[in-house]
mmCIF file with all atom_site columns, C-alpha atoms in Angstrom:
data_model
loop_
_atom_site.group_PDB
_atom_site.id
_atom_site.type_symbol
_atom_site.label_atom_id
_atom_site.label_alt_id
_atom_site.label_comp_id
_atom_site.label_asym_id
_atom_site.label_entity_id
_atom_site.label_seq_id
_atom_site.pdbx_PDB_ins_code
_atom_site.Cartn_x
_atom_site.Cartn_y
_atom_site.Cartn_z
_atom_site.occupancy
_atom_site.B_iso_or_equiv
_atom_site.pdbx_formal_charge
_atom_site.auth_seq_id
_atom_site.auth_comp_id
_atom_site.auth_asym_id
_atom_site.auth_atom_id
_atom_site.pdbx_PDB_model_num
ATOM 1   C CA . MET A 1 1   ? -10.179 -4.152 3.640   1.00 54.00 ? 1   MET A CA 1
ATOM 2   C CA . GLU A 1 2   ? -6.546  -3.060 3.698   1.00 68.00 ? 2   GLU A CA 1
ATOM 3   C CA . ASP A 1 3   ? -4.366  -4.239 6.558   1.00 82.00 ? 3   ASP A CA 1
ATOM 4   C CA . ASN A 1 4   ? -3.326  -0.999 8.288   1.00 90.00 ? 4   ASN A CA 1
ATOM 5   C CA . TRP A 1 5   ? -0.681  -2.601 10.478  1.00 94.00 ? 5   TRP A CA 1
ATOM 6   C CA . ARG A 1 6   ? 2.978   -1.982 9.682   1.00 92.00 ? 6   ARG A CA 1
ATOM 7   C CA . GLU A 1 7   ? 5.765   -3.991 11.246  1.00 96.00 ? 7   GLU A CA 1
ATOM 8   C CA . VAL A 1 8   ? 9.489   -3.511 11.726  1.00 97.00 ? 8   VAL A CA 1
ATOM 9   C CA . ILE A 1 9   ? 11.946  -5.672 13.606  1.00 97.00 ? 9   ILE A CA 1
ATOM 10  C CA . ALA A 1 10  ? 14.941  -4.509 15.646  1.00 97.00 ? 10  ALA A CA 1
ATOM 11  C CA . ASP A 1 11  ? 17.589  -7.169 16.254  1.00 97.00 ? 11  ASP A CA 1
ATOM 12  C CA . TRP A 1 12  ? 19.936  -6.396 19.138  1.00 97.00 ? 12  TRP A CA 1
ATOM 13  C CA . GLN A 1 13  ? 23.605  -6.468 18.159  1.00 96.00 ? 13  GLN A CA 1
ATOM 14  C CA . GLY A 1 14  ? 25.066  -6.034 21.642  1.00 94.00 ? 14  GLY A CA 1
ATOM 15  C CA . GLY A 1 15  ? 25.786  -2.849 23.557  1.00 93.00 ? 15  GLY A CA 1
ATOM 16  C CA . MET A 1 16  ? 23.387  -0.147 22.429  1.00 94.00 ? 16  MET A CA 1
ATOM 17  C CA . GLY A 1 17  ? 23.157  -1.282 18.818  1.00 96.00 ? 17  GLY A CA 1
ATOM 18  C CA . PHE A 1 18  ? 20.315  -2.699 16.767  1.00 97.00 ? 18  PHE A CA 1
ATOM 19  C CA . ILE A 1 19  ? 19.732  -3.527 13.147  1.00 96.00 ? 19  ILE A CA 1
ATOM 20  C CA . GLY A 1 20  ? 16.263  -2.369 12.228  1.00 97.00 ? 20  GLY A CA 1
ATOM 21  C CA . ARG A 1 21  ? 14.553  -3.928 9.239   1.00 97.00 ? 21  ARG A CA 1
ATOM 22  C CA . ASN A 1 22  ? 11.247  -4.165 7.503   1.00 96.00 ? 22  ASN A CA 1
ATOM 23  C CA . PRO A 1 23  ? 9.681   -7.252 5.899   1.00 95.00 ? 23  PRO A CA 1
ATOM 24  C CA . ILE A 1 24  ? 10.805  -6.274 2.375   1.00 95.00 ? 24  ILE A CA 1
ATOM 25  C CA . GLY A 1 25  ? 14.507  -6.081 3.223   1.00 96.00 ? 25  GLY A CA 1
ATOM 26  C CA . GLY A 1 26  ? 15.188  -2.439 4.094   1.00 97.00 ? 26  GLY A CA 1
ATOM 27  C CA . GLU A 1 27  ? 17.699  -2.056 6.918   1.00 96.00 ? 27  GLU A CA 1
ATOM 28  C CA . VAL A 1 28  ? 19.028  0.703  9.143   1.00 96.00 ? 28  VAL A CA 1
ATOM 29  C CA . LEU A 1 29  ? 21.689  0.753  11.844  1.00 96.00 ? 29  LEU A CA 1
ATOM 30  C CA . ILE A 1 30  ? 20.293  2.094  15.128  1.00 96.00 ? 30  ILE A CA 1
ATOM 31  C CA . GLY A 1 31  ? 22.740  3.200  17.810  1.00 95.00 ? 31  GLY A CA 1
ATOM 32  C CA . SER A 1 32  ? 26.254  1.820  17.394  1.00 93.00 ? 32  SER A CA 1
ATOM 33  C CA . VAL A 1 33  ? 27.230  -1.656 16.245  1.00 89.00 ? 33  VAL A CA 1
ATOM 34  C CA . ASN A 1 34  ? 30.842  -2.853 16.495  1.00 89.00 ? 34  ASN A CA 1
ATOM 35  C CA . GLY A 1 35  ? 32.074  0.744  16.585  1.00 90.00 ? 35  GLY A CA 1
ATOM 36  C CA . GLN A 1 36  ? 30.107  1.700  13.477  1.00 92.00 ? 36  GLN A CA 1
ATOM 37  C CA . PRO A 1 37  ? 27.879  4.674  14.254  1.00 94.00 ? 37  PRO A CA 1
ATOM 38  C CA . GLY A 1 38  ? 24.255  4.478  13.289  1.00 95.00 ? 38  GLY A CA 1
ATOM 39  C CA . ILE A 1 39  ? 21.248  6.713  13.721  1.00 96.00 ? 39  ILE A CA 1
ATOM 40  C CA . GLY A 1 40  ? 19.754  7.340  17.155  1.00 96.00 ? 40  GLY A CA 1
ATOM 41  C CA . PRO A 1 41  ? 16.113  6.510  17.813  1.00 96.00 ? 41  PRO A CA 1
ATOM 42  C CA . MET A 1 42  ? 15.092  10.170 18.169  1.00 97.00 ? 42  MET A CA 1
ATOM 43  C CA . GLU A 1 43  ? 16.981  11.027 14.971  1.00 97.00 ? 43  GLU A CA 1
ATOM 44  C CA . MET A 1 44  ? 15.001  8.281  13.267  1.00 97.00 ? 44  MET A CA 1
ATOM 45  C CA . LEU A 1 45  ? 11.829  10.205 14.062  1.00 98.00 ? 45  LEU A CA 1
ATOM 46  C CA . LEU A 1 46  ? 13.243  13.295 12.349  1.00 98.00 ? 46  LEU A CA 1
ATOM 47  C CA . LEU A 1 47  ? 14.318  11.200 9.363   1.00 97.00 ? 47  LEU A CA 1
ATOM 48  C CA . GLY A 1 48  ? 10.842  9.709  9.212   1.00 97.00 ? 48  GLY A CA 1
ATOM 49  C CA . LEU A 1 49  ? 9.425   13.220 8.979   1.00 98.00 ? 49  LEU A CA 1
ATOM 50  C CA . ALA A 1 50  ? 11.943  14.180 6.281   1.00 98.00 ? 50  ALA A CA 1
ATOM 51  C CA . GLY A 1 51  ? 11.187  11.096 4.216   1.00 98.00 ? 51  GLY A CA 1
ATOM 52  C CA . CYS A 1 52  ? 7.433   11.399 4.634   1.00 98.00 ? 52  CYS A CA 1
ATOM 53  C CA . THR A 1 53  ? 7.187   15.047 3.657   1.00 98.00 ? 53  THR A CA 1
ATOM 54  C CA . GLY A 1 54  ? 9.855   14.621 0.976   1.00 98.00 ? 54  GLY A CA 1
ATOM 55  C CA . MET A 1 55  ? 7.852   11.933 -0.798  1.00 98.00 ? 55  MET A CA 1
ATOM 56  C CA . ASP A 1 56  ? 4.808   14.191 -0.674  1.00 98.00 ? 56  ASP A CA 1
ATOM 57  C CA . ILE A 1 57  ? 6.689   17.183 -2.081  1.00 98.00 ? 57  ILE A CA 1
ATOM 58  C CA . VAL A 1 58  ? 8.248   15.177 -4.930  1.00 98.00 ? 58  VAL A CA 1
ATOM 59  C CA . SER A 1 59  ? 4.896   13.666 -5.879  1.00 98.00 ? 59  SER A CA 1
ATOM 60  C CA . ILE A 1 60  ? 3.052   16.988 -5.793  1.00 98.00 ? 60  ILE A CA 1
ATOM 61  C CA . LEU A 1 61  ? 5.729   18.908 -7.704  1.00 98.00 ? 61  LEU A CA 1
ATOM 62  C CA . GLU A 1 62  ? 5.842   16.186 -10.366 1.00 98.00 ? 62  GLU A CA 1
ATOM 63  C CA . LYS A 1 63  ? 2.080   16.530 -10.812 1.00 98.00 ? 63  LYS A CA 1
ATOM 64  C CA . LYS A 1 64  ? 2.566   20.300 -11.113 1.00 97.00 ? 64  LYS A CA 1
ATOM 65  C CA . ARG A 1 65  ? 5.207   19.623 -13.803 1.00 98.00 ? 65  ARG A CA 1
ATOM 66  C CA . GLN A 1 66  ? 7.978   21.394 -11.925 1.00 98.00 ? 66  GLN A CA 1
ATOM 67  C CA . ASP A 1 67  ? 11.579  20.750 -12.994 1.00 96.00 ? 67  ASP A CA 1
ATOM 68  C CA . LEU A 1 68  ? 12.771  19.383 -9.643  1.00 97.00 ? 68  LEU A CA 1
ATOM 69  C CA . GLN A 1 69  ? 16.219  17.872 -10.171 1.00 97.00 ? 69  GLN A CA 1
ATOM 70  C CA . GLU A 1 70  ? 17.448  17.478 -6.611  1.00 97.00 ? 70  GLU A CA 1
ATOM 71  C CA . MET A 1 71  ? 16.119  18.041 -3.122  1.00 98.00 ? 71  MET A CA 1
ATOM 72  C CA . GLN A 1 72  ? 17.645  18.016 0.331   1.00 98.00 ? 72  GLN A CA 1
ATOM 73  C CA . ILE A 1 73  ? 15.525  18.260 3.450   1.00 98.00 ? 73  ILE A CA 1
ATOM 74  C CA . ARG A 1 74  ? 17.204  19.375 6.644   1.00 98.00 ? 74  ARG A CA 1
ATOM 75  C CA . VAL A 1 75  ? 15.302  18.693 9.843   1.00 98.00 ? 75  VAL A CA 1
ATOM 76  C CA . ARG A 1 76  ? 16.348  19.597 13.353  1.00 98.00 ? 76  ARG A CA 1
ATOM 77  C CA . GLY A 1 77  ? 14.507  19.216 16.599  1.00 98.00 ? 77  GLY A CA 1
ATOM 78  C CA . LYS A 1 78  ? 14.752  20.726 20.051  1.00 98.00 ? 78  LYS A CA 1
ATOM 79  C CA . ARG A 1 79  ? 14.031  18.334 22.897  1.00 98.00 ? 79  ARG A CA 1
ATOM 80  C CA . ALA A 1 80  ? 12.472  18.961 26.283  1.00 97.00 ? 80  ALA A CA 1
ATOM 81  C CA . GLU A 1 81  ? 14.834  19.274 29.253  1.00 97.00 ? 81  GLU A CA 1
ATOM 82  C CA . THR A 1 82  ? 13.088  16.550 31.271  1.00 97.00 ? 82  THR A CA 1
ATOM 83  C CA . HIS A 1 83  ? 12.280  12.930 30.526  1.00 97.00 ? 83  HIS A CA 1
ATOM 84  C CA . PRO A 1 84  ? 10.931  11.575 28.287  1.00 96.00 ? 84  PRO A CA 1
ATOM 85  C CA . LYS A 1 85  ? 12.635  14.461 26.420  1.00 97.00 ? 85  LYS A CA 1
ATOM 86  C CA . VAL A 1 86  ? 10.180  14.623 23.538  1.00 97.00 ? 86  VAL A CA 1
ATOM 87  C CA . TYR A 1 87  ? 10.678  17.093 20.736  1.00 98.00 ? 87  TYR A CA 1
ATOM 88  C CA . THR A 1 88  ? 9.111   20.452 21.521  1.00 98.00 ? 88  THR A CA 1
ATOM 89  C CA . GLU A 1 89  ? 10.168  22.293 18.359  1.00 98.00 ? 89  GLU A CA 1
ATOM 90  C CA . ILE A 1 90  ? 11.044  20.971 14.911  1.00 98.00 ? 90  ILE A CA 1
ATOM 91  C CA . GLU A 1 91  ? 12.364  22.972 11.977  1.00 98.00 ? 91  GLU A CA 1
ATOM 92  C CA . VAL A 1 92  ? 12.166  21.680 8.400   1.00 98.00 ? 92  VAL A CA 1
ATOM 93  C CA . ILE A 1 93  ? 14.126  23.389 5.627   1.00 98.00 ? 93  ILE A CA 1
ATOM 94  C CA . TYR A 1 94  ? 13.596  22.247 2.047   1.00 98.00 ? 94  TYR A CA 1
ATOM 95  C CA . HIS A 1 95  ? 16.421  22.878 -0.427  1.00 98.00 ? 95  HIS A CA 1
ATOM 96  C CA . LEU A 1 96  ? 15.018  22.431 -3.933  1.00 98.00 ? 96  LEU A CA 1
ATOM 97  C CA . TYR A 1 97  ? 17.246  22.390 -7.013  1.00 98.00 ? 97  TYR A CA 1
ATOM 98  C CA . GLY A 1 98  ? 15.926  22.776 -10.532 1.00 97.00 ? 98  GLY A CA 1
ATOM 99  C CA . LYS A 1 99  ? 15.162  25.125 -13.364 1.00 96.00 ? 99  LYS A CA 1
ATOM 100 C CA . GLY A 1 100 ? 12.323  27.628 -13.069 1.00 97.00 ? 100 GLY A CA 1
ATOM 101 C CA . ILE A 1 101 ? 10.675  26.076 -10.013 1.00 98.00 ? 101 ILE A CA 1
ATOM 102 C CA . ASP A 1 102 ? 7.583   28.095 -9.107  1.00 98.00 ? 102 ASP A CA 1
ATOM 103 C CA . PRO A 1 103 ? 7.643   29.251 -5.451  1.00 98.00 ? 103 PRO A CA 1
ATOM 104 C CA . GLY A 1 104 ? 3.833   29.095 -5.373  1.00 98.00 ? 104 GLY A CA 1
ATOM 105 C CA . ALA A 1 105 ? 3.931   25.441 -6.373  1.00 98.00 ? 105 ALA A CA 1
ATOM 106 C CA . VAL A 1 106 ? 6.474   24.722 -3.629  1.00 98.00 ? 106 VAL A CA 1
ATOM 107 C CA . GLU A 1 107 ? 4.411   26.542 -1.000  1.00 98.00 ? 107 GLU A CA 1
ATOM 108 C CA . HIS A 1 108 ? 1.269   24.662 -2.038  1.00 98.00 ? 108 HIS A CA 1
ATOM 109 C CA . ALA A 1 109 ? 3.119   21.322 -1.954  1.00 98.00 ? 109 ALA A CA 1
ATOM 110 C CA . ILE A 1 110 ? 4.465   22.038 1.540   1.00 98.00 ? 110 ILE A CA 1
ATOM 111 C CA . GLU A 1 111 ? 1.017   23.117 2.721   1.00 98.00 ? 111 GLU A CA 1
ATOM 112 C CA . LEU A 1 112 ? -0.599  19.929 1.389   1.00 98.00 ? 112 LEU A CA 1
ATOM 113 C CA . SER A 1 113 ? 2.081   17.775 2.978   1.00 98.00 ? 113 SER A CA 1
ATOM 114 C CA . GLU A 1 114 ? 1.769   19.514 6.346   1.00 97.00 ? 114 GLU A CA 1
ATOM 115 C CA . GLU A 1 115 ? -1.999  19.724 6.468   1.00 96.00 ? 115 GLU A CA 1
ATOM 116 C CA . LYS A 1 116 ? -3.184  16.630 4.623   1.00 97.00 ? 116 LYS A CA 1
ATOM 117 C CA . TYR A 1 117 ? -0.718  13.936 3.643   1.00 98.00 ? 117 TYR A CA 1
ATOM 118 C CA . CYS A 1 118 ? 2.305   13.518 5.939   1.00 98.00 ? 118 CYS A CA 1
ATOM 119 C CA . SER A 1 119 ? 1.311   11.189 8.754   1.00 97.00 ? 119 SER A CA 1
ATOM 120 C CA . ALA A 1 120 ? 4.733   11.468 10.427  1.00 97.00 ? 120 ALA A CA 1
ATOM 121 C CA . GLY A 1 121 ? 4.309   15.237 10.585  1.00 97.00 ? 121 GLY A CA 1
ATOM 122 C CA . ALA A 1 122 ? 0.811   14.899 11.982  1.00 97.00 ? 122 ALA A CA 1
ATOM 123 C CA . MET A 1 123 ? 2.053   12.616 14.767  1.00 97.00 ? 123 MET A CA 1
ATOM 124 C CA . LEU A 1 124 ? 5.092   14.717 15.671  1.00 98.00 ? 124 LEU A CA 1
ATOM 125 C CA . GLY A 1 125 ? 3.026   17.899 15.368  1.00 97.00 ? 125 GLY A CA 1
ATOM 126 C CA . ALA A 1 126 ? 0.776   16.644 18.161  1.00 97.00 ? 126 ALA A CA 1
ATOM 127 C CA . VAL A 1 127 ? 3.611   17.256 20.650  1.00 97.00 ? 127 VAL A CA 1
ATOM 128 C CA . ALA A 1 128 ? 5.990   19.651 18.867  1.00 98.00 ? 128 ALA A CA 1
ATOM 129 C CA . LYS A 1 129 ? 5.639   22.931 17.049  1.00 98.00 ? 129 LYS A CA 1
ATOM 130 C CA . ILE A 1 130 ? 6.776   22.280 13.463  1.00 98.00 ? 130 ILE A CA 1
ATOM 131 C CA . THR A 1 131 ? 7.908   25.161 11.277  1.00 98.00 ? 131 THR A CA 1
ATOM 132 C CA . SER A 1 132 ? 9.089   24.949 7.702   1.00 98.00 ? 132 SER A CA 1
ATOM 133 C CA . SER A 1 133 ? 10.826  27.056 5.100   1.00 98.00 ? 133 SER A CA 1
ATOM 134 C CA . TYR A 1 134 ? 12.296  26.490 1.672   1.00 98.00 ? 134 TYR A CA 1
ATOM 135 C CA . ILE A 1 135 ? 15.082  27.699 -0.571  1.00 98.00 ? 135 ILE A CA 1
ATOM 136 C CA . ILE A 1 136 ? 14.965  27.279 -4.338  1.00 98.00 ? 136 ILE A CA 1
ATOM 137 C CA . HIS A 1 137 ? 18.363  26.875 -5.950  1.00 97.00 ? 137 HIS A CA 1
ATOM 138 C CA . GLU A 1 138 ? 18.289  27.617 -9.679  1.00 95.00 ? 138 GLU A CA 1
ATOM 139 C CA . LYS A 1 139 ? 20.241  25.081 -11.729 1.00 88.00 ? 139 LYS A CA 1
ATOM 140 C CA . GLU A 1 140 ? 21.495  25.579 -15.231 1.00 78.00 ? 140 GLU A CA 1
ATOM 141 C CA . GLU A 1 141 ? 20.658  22.975 -17.845 1.00 67.00 ? 141 GLU A CA 1
#
């Protein structure tokens, strides 16, 4: 049976800064370390959503043989006024760059990610209303 546990480690760097890492060597700066700005913990949640859904979209569009050359995912969240100030609304905008990308394929990929595959979206969607849209940017060869 697969081990379903995932582990990360956050090493305090003083002040409000941490270096977050996973067991295979990936690292991220959380907060601020020695004057170098990093990513805030709540921003990390939005990035997790962007990465999760982005991997889904790339995988699905590749299977649909779409000419995806570049993609940018912009995610923004609105937080509650009172503590613990969870996200109440999240907007995801997919910018897809390629040649002849089929809007139907993009819509299906987004739907599959939102409804079936993206675990980060499922978790955040339990407390926040998530909306998404996309823009296809045609690229020349």
